[in-house]
Structure formats: structure tokens, C-alpha cells
mmCIF file with all atom_site columns, C-alpha atoms in Angstrom:
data_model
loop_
_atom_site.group_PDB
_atom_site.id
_atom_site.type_symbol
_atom_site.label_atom_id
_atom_site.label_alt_id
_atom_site.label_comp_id
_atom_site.label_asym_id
_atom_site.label_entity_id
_atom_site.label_seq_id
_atom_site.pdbx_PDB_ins_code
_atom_site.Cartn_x
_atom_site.Cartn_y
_atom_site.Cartn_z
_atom_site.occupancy
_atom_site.B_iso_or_equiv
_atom_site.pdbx_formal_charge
_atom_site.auth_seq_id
_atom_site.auth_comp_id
_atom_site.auth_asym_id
_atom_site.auth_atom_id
_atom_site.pdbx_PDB_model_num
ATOM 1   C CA . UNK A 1 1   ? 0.000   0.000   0.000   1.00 74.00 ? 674 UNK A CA 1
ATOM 2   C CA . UNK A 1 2   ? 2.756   2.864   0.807   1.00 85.00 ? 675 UNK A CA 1
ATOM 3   C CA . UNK A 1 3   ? 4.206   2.372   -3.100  1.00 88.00 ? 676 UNK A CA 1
ATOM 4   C CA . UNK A 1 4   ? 0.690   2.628   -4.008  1.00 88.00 ? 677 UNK A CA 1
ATOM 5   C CA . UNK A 1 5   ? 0.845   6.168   -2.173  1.00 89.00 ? 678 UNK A CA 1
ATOM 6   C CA . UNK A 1 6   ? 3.919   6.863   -3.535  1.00 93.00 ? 679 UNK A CA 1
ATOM 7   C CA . UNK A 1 7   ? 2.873   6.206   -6.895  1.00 92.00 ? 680 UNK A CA 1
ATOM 8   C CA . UNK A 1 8   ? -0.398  8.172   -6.234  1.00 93.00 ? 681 UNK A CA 1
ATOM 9   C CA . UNK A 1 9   ? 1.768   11.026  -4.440  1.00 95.00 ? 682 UNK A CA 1
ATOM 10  C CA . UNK A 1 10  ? 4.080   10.980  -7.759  1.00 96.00 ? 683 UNK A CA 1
ATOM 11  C CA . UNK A 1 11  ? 1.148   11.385  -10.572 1.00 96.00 ? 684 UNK A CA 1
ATOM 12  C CA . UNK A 1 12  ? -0.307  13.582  -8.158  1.00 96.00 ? 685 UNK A CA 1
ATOM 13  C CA . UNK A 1 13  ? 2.484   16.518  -7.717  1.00 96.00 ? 686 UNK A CA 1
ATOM 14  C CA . UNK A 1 14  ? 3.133   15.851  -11.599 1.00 96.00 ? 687 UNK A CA 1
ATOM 15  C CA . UNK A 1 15  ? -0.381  17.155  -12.294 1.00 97.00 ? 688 UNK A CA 1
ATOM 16  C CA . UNK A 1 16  ? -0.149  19.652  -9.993  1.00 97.00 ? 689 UNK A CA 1
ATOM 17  C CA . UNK A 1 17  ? 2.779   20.579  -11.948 1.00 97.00 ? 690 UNK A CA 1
ATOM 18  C CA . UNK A 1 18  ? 1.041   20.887  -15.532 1.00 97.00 ? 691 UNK A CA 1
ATOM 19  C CA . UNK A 1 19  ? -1.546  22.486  -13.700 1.00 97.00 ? 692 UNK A CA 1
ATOM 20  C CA . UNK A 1 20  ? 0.425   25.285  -12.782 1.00 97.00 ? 693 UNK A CA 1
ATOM 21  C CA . UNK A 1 21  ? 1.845   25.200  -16.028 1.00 97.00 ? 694 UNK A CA 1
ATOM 22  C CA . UNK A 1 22  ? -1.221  25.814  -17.718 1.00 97.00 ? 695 UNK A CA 1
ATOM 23  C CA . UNK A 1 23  ? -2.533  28.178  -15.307 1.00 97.00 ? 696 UNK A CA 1
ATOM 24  C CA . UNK A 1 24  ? 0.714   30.531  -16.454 1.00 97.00 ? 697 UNK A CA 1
ATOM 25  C CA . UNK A 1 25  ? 0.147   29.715  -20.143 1.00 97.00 ? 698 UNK A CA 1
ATOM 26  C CA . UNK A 1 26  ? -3.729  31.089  -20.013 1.00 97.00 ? 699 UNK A CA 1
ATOM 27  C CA . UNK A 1 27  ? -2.497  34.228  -18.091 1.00 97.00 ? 700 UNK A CA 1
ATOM 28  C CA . UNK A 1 28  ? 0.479   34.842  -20.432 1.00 97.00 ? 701 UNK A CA 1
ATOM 29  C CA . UNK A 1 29  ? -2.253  34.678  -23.200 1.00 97.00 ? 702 UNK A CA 1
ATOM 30  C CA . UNK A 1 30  ? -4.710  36.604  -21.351 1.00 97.00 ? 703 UNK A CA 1
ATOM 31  C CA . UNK A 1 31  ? -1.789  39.728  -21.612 1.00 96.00 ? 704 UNK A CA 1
ATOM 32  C CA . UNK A 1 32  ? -0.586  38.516  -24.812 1.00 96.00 ? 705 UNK A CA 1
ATOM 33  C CA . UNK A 1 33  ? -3.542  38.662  -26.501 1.00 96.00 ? 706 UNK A CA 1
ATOM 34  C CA . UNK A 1 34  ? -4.802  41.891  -25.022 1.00 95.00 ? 707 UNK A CA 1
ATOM 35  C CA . UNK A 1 35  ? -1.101  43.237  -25.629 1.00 95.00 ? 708 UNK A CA 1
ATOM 36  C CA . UNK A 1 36  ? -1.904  42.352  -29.242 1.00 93.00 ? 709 UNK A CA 1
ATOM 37  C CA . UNK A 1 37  ? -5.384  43.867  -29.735 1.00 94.00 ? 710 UNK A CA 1
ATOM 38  C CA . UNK A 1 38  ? -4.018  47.027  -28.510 1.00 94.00 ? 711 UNK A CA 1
ATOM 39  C CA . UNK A 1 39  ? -1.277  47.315  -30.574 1.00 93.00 ? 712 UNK A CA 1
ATOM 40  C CA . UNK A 1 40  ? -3.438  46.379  -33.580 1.00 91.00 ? 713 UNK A CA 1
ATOM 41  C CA . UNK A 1 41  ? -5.909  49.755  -32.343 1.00 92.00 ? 714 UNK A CA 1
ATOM 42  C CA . UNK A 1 42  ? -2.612  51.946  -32.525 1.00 92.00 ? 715 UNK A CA 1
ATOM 43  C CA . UNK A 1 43  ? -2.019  50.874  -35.947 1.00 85.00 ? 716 UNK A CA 1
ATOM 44  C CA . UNK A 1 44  ? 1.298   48.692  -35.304 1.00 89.00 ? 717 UNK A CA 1
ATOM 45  C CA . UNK A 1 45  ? -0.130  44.785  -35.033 1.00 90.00 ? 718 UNK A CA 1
ATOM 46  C CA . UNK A 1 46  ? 2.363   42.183  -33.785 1.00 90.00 ? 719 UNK A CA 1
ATOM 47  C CA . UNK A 1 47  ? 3.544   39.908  -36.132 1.00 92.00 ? 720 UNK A CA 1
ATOM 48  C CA . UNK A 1 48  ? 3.167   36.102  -35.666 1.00 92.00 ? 721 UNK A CA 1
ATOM 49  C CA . UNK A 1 49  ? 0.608   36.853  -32.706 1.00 92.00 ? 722 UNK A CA 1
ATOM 50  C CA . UNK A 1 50  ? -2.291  34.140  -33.918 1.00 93.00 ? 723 UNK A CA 1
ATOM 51  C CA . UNK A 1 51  ? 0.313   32.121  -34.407 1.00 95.00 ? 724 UNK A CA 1
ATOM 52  C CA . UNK A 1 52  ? 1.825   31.716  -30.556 1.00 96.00 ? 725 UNK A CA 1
ATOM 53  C CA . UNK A 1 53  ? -2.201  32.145  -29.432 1.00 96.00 ? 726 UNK A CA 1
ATOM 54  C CA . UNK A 1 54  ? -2.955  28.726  -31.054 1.00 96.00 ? 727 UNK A CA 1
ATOM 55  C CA . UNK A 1 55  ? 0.245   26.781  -29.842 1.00 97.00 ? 728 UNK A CA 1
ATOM 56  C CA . UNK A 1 56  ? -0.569  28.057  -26.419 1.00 97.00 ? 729 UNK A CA 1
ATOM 57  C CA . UNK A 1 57  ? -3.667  26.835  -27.102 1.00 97.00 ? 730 UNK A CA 1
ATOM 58  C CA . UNK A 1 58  ? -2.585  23.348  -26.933 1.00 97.00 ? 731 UNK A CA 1
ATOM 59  C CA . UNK A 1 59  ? -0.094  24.070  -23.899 1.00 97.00 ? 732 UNK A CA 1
ATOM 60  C CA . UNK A 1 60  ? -3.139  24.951  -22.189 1.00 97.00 ? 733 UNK A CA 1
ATOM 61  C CA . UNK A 1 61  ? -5.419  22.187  -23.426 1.00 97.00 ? 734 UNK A CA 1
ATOM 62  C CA . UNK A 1 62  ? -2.670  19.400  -23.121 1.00 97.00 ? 735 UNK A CA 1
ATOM 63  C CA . UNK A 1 63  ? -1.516  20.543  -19.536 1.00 96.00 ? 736 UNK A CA 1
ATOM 64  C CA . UNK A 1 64  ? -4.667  20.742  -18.210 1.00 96.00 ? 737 UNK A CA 1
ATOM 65  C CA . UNK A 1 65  ? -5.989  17.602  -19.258 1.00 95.00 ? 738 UNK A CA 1
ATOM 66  C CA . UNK A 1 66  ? -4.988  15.557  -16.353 1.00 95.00 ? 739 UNK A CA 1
ATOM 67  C CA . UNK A 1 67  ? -6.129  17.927  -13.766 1.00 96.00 ? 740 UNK A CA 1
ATOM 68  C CA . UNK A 1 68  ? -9.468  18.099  -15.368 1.00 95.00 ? 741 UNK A CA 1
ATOM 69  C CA . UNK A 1 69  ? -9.106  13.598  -14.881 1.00 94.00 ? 742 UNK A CA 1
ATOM 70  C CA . UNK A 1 70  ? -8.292  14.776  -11.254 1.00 94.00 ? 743 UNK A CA 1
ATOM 71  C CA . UNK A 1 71  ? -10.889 16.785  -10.393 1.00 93.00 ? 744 UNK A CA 1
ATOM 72  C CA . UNK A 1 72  ? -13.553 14.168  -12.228 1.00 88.00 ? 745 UNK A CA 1
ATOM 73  C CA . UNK A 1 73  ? -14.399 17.514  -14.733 1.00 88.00 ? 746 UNK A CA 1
ATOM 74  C CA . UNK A 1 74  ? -14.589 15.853  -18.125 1.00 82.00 ? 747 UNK A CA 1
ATOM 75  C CA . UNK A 1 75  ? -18.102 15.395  -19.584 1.00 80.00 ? 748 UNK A CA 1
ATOM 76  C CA . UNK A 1 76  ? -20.275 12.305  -18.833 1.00 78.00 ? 749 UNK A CA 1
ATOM 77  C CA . UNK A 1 77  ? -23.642 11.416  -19.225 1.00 76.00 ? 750 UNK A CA 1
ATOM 78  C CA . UNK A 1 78  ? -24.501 9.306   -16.542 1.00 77.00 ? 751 UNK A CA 1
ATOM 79  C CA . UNK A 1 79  ? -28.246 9.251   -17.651 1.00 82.00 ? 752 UNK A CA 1
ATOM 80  C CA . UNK A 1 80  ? -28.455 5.240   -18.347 1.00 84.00 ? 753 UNK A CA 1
ATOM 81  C CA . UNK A 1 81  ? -25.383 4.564   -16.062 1.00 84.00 ? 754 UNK A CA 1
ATOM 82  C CA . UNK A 1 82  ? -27.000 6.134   -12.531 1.00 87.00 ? 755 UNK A CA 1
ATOM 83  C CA . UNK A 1 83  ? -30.201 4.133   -12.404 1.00 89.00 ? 756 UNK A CA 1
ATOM 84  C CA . UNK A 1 84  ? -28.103 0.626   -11.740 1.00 89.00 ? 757 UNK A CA 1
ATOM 85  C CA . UNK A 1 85  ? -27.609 -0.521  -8.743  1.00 90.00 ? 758 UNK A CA 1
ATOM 86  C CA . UNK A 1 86  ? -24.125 0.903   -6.779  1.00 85.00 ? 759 UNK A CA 1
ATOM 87  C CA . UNK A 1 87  ? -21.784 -2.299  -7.392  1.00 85.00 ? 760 UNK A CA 1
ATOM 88  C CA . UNK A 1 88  ? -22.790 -1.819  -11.582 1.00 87.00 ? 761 UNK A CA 1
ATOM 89  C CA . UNK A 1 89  ? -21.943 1.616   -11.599 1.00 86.00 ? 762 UNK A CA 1
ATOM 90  C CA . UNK A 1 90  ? -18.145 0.692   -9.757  1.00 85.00 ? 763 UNK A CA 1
ATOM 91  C CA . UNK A 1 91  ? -18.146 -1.963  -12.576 1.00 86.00 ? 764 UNK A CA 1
ATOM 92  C CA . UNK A 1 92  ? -19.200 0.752   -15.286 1.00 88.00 ? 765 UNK A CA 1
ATOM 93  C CA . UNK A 1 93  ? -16.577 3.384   -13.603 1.00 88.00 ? 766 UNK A CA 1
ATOM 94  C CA . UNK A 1 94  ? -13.307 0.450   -13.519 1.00 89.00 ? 767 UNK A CA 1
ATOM 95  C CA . UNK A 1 95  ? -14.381 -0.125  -17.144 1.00 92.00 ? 768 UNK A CA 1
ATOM 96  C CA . UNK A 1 96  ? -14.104 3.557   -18.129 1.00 91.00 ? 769 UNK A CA 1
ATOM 97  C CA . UNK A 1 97  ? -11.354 4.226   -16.558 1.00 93.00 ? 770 UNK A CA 1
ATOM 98  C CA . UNK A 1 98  ? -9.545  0.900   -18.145 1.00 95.00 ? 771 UNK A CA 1
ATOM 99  C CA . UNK A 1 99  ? -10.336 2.312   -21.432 1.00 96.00 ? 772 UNK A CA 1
ATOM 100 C CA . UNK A 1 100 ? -9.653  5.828   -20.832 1.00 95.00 ? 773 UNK A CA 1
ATOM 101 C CA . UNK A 1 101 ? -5.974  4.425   -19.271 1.00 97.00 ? 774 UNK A CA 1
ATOM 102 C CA . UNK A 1 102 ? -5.769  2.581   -22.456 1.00 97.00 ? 775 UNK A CA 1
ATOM 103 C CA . UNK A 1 103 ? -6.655  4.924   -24.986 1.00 97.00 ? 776 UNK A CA 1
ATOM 104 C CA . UNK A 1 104 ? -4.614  7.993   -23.182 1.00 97.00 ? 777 UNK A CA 1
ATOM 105 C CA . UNK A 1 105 ? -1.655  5.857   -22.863 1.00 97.00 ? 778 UNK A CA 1
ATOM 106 C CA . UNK A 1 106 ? -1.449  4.936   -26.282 1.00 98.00 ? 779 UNK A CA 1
ATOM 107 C CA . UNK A 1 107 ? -2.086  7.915   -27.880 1.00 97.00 ? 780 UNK A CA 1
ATOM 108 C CA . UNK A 1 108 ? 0.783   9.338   -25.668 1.00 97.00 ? 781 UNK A CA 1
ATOM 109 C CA . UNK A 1 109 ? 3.074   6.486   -27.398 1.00 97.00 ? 782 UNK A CA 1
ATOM 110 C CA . UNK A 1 110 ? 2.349   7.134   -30.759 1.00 97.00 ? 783 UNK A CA 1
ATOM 111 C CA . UNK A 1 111 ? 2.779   10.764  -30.395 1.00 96.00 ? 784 UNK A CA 1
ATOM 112 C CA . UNK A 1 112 ? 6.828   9.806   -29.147 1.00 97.00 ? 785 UNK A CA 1
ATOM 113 C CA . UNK A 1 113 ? 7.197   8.804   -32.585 1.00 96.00 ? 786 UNK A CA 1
ATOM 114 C CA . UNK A 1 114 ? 5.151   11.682  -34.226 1.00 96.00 ? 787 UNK A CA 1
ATOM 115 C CA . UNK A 1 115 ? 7.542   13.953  -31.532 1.00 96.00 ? 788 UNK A CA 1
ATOM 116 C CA . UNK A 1 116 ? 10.803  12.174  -32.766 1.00 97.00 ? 789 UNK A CA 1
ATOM 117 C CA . UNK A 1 117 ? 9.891   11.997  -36.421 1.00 96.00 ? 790 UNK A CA 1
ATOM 118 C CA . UNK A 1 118 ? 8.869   15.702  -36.547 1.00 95.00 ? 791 UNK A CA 1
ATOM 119 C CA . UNK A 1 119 ? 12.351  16.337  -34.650 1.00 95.00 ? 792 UNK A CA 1
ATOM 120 C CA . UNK A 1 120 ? 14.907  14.418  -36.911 1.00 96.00 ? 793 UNK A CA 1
ATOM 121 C CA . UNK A 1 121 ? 13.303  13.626  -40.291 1.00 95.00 ? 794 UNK A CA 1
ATOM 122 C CA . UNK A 1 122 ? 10.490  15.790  -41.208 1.00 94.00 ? 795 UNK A CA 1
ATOM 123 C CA . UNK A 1 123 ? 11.069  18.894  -39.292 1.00 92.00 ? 796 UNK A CA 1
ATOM 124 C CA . UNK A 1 124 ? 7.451   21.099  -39.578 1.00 93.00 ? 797 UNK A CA 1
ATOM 125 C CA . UNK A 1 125 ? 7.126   24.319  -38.370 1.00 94.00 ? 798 UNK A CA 1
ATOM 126 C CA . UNK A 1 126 ? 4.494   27.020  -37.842 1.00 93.00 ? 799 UNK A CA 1
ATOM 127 C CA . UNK A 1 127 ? 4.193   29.253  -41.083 1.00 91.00 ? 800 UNK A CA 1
ATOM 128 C CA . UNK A 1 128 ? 5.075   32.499  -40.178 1.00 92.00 ? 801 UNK A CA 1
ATOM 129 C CA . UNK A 1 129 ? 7.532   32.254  -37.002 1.00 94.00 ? 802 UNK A CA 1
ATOM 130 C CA . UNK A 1 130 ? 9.040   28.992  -37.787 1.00 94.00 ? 803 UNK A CA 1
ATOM 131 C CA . UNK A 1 131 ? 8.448   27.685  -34.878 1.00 95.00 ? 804 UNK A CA 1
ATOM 132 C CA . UNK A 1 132 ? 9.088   23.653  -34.838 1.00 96.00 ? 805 UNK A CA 1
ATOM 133 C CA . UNK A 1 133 ? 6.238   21.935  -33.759 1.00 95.00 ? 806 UNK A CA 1
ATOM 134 C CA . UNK A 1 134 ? 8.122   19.168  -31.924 1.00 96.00 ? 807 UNK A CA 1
ATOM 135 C CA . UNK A 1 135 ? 8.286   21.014  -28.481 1.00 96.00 ? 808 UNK A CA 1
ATOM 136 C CA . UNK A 1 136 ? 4.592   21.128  -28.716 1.00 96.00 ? 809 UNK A CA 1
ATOM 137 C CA . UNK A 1 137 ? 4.639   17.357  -29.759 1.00 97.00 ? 810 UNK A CA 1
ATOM 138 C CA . UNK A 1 138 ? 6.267   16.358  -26.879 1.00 97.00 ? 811 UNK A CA 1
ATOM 139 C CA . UNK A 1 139 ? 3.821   18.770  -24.614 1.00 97.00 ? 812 UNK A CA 1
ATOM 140 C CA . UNK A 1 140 ? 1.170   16.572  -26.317 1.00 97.00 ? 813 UNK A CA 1
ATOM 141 C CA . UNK A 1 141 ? 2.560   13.509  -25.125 1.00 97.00 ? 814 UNK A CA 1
ATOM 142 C CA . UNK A 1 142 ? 3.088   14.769  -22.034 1.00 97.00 ? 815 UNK A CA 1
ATOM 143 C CA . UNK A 1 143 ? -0.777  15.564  -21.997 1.00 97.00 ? 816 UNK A CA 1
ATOM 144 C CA . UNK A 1 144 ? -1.852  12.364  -22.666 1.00 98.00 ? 817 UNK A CA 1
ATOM 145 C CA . UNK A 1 145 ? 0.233   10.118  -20.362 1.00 97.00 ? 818 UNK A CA 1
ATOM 146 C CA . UNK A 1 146 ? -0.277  12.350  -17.540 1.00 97.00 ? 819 UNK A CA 1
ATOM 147 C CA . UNK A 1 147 ? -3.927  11.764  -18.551 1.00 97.00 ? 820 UNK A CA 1
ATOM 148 C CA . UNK A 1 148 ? -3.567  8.389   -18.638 1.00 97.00 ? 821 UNK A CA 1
ATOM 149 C CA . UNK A 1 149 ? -1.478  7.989   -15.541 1.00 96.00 ? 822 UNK A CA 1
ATOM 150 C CA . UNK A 1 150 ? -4.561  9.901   -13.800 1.00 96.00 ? 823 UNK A CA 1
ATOM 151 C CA . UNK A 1 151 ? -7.056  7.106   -15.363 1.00 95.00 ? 824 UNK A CA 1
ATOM 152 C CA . UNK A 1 152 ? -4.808  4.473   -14.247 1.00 95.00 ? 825 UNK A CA 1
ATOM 153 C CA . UNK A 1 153 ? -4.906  5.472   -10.760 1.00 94.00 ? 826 UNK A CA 1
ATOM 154 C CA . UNK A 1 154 ? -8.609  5.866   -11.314 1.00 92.00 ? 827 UNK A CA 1
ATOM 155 C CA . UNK A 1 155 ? -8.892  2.485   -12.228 1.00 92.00 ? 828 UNK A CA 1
ATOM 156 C CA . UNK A 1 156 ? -6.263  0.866   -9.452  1.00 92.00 ? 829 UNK A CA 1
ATOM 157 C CA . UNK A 1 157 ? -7.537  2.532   -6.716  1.00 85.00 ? 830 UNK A CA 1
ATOM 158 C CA . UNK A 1 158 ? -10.760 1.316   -6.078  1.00 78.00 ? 831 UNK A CA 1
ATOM 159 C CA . UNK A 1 159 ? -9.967  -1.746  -7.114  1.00 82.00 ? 832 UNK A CA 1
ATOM 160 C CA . UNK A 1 160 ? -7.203  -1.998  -4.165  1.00 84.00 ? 833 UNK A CA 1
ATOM 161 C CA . UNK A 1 161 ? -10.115 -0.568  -1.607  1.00 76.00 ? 834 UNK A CA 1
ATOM 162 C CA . UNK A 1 162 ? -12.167 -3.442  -2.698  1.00 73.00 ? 835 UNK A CA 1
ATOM 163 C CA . UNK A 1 163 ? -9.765  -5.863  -1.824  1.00 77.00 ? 836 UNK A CA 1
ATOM 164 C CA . UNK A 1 164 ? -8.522  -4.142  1.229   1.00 75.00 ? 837 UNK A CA 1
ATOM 165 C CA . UNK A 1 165 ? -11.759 -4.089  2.693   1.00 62.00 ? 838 UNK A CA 1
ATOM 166 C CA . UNK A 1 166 ? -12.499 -7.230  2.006   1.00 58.00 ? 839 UNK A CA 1
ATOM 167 C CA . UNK A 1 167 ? -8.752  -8.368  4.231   1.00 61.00 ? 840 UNK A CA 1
ATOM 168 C CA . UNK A 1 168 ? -10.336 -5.971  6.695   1.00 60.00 ? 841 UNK A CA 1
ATOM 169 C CA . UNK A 1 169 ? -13.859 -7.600  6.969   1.00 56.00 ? 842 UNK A CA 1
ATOM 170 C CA . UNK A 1 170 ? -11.969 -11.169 6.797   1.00 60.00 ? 843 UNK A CA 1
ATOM 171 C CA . UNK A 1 171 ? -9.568  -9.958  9.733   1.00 62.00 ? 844 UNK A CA 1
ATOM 172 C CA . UNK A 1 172 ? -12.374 -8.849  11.682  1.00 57.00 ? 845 UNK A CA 1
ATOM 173 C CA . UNK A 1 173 ? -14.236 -12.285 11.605  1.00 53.00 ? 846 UNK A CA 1
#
């Protein structure tokens, strides 16, 4: 159980982390982009600003995706799913989270190569700054395995209650 808290403690201070990162990246775009509307009223418009607004974008997006798996803030619909009984709707929820784990997590690996392919061979970049876009790739993939590390301990921790209560109940017998 304590390297289960470790792990959890871990994945936990790494969200916080992107969290904070993409807390700074929505203020710095919040100045940026009303830096950037001024400038275009006096007549002197800032060259490449759309540009750095939609890679922040995905900073922002990407960083903040496994916070919003931490604080349970992605859409459901739990319409069909909330008139089961209690022990369906755990089985519905490990099931979810299994294929959220899954999907995240794989994404994330695919996008290494996409990173490292976009780094050595077929280096892209933005139209007007040249900015390479794989710095953002690898923001990407750190997006979706932090996302998927959040869905994983979704999915491990109630399973690990479940069993430690049962030891508990057994113990108490």
C-alpha cells in the first residue's frame, strides 16, 4: 500500500505541476492577446501573434488535461449509467477508466514517434515564425500520459479498496 501512495503522491504533484503550467500559459495569453489587440488599435499589429495564441492553445489544453481527470471535470452522461444498482456503476466506472488508461496511454506512445519523427526527419514548423512543432509534440505527449497515468490510478484505486476491505472484513471475523 505505501508504493501505491507513492505512486499516487508521484502522478499527483506531476499534475499539480502541468496544472500550474497551464494556469501561467492562459495568463500569459490573457496579456498577450490583449497586448496584441491594442497594438493592432494603434495601428502597429504584432507579427506572428495568432500564431503563438494557437500553440498556447494546446499548452493549455494538453496541460490541463490531467487535472481536469483529477478533479472528475470531463463530460459524462450518466443518464443510463445512474439508475443501476451501486456495485454496476463501480463496474461501469473500472471499465471507463480501463479504457480511458488505455486509450490515453497509447495515444501518448504514438505521439513519441510523431515527436521524434517531426524532430529528426520531417522537421514542420508554424508558417510564419518557424516555430518547430516538436516542443509542442512532446507537450502533447506529455498531456496524454499524464492523462492516462490519472485514469490508471482511477482504475487501481478502487480496485485496491475493494480488496482491502475485504482483508479488513476477513480480519475482523
Amino acid at each position: 500500500m505505501k508504493k501505491l501512495n507513492l505512486f499516487a503522491s508521484i502522478i499527483n504533484t506531476a499534475t499539480r505541476f502541468t496544472r500550474y503550467i497551464a494556469l501561467l500559459v492562459m495568463a500569459s495569453m490573457m496579456f498577450f492577446i490583449t497586448f496584441g489587440v491594442v497594438n493592432r488599435w494603434l495601428f502597429t499589429p504584432i507579427i506572428g501573434d495568432i500564431e503563438l495564441v494557437q500553440l498556447g492553445m494546446v499548452v493549455l489544453i494538453m496541460c490541463g488535461l490531467a487535472y481536469t481527470e483529477q478533479a472528475g471535470s470531463h463530460i459524462a452522461i450518466g443518464l443510463i449509467v445512474d439508475r443501476f444498482p451501486v456495485k454496476v456503476q463501480k463496474i461501469f466506472e473500472i471499465f471507463t477508466n480501463l479504457l480511458t488508461t488505455v486509450v490515453t496511454l497509447t495515444i501518448g506512445f504514438i505521439y513519441i514517434g510523431v515527436a521524434l519523427n517531426h524532430q529528426n526527419h520531417m522537421q514542420l514548423s508554424t508558417g510564419l515564425l518557424n516555430i518547430p512543432y516538436y516542443p509542442i509534440d512532446y507537450i502533447i505527449v506529455l498531456g496524454f500520459v499524464m492523462w492516462g497515468m490519472q485514469g490508471l490510478l482511477k482504475l487501481v484505486l478502487p480496485i485496491v479498496s475493494i480488496f482491502q476491505t475485504d482483508q479488513e472484513s476477513r480480519k475482523e471475523v
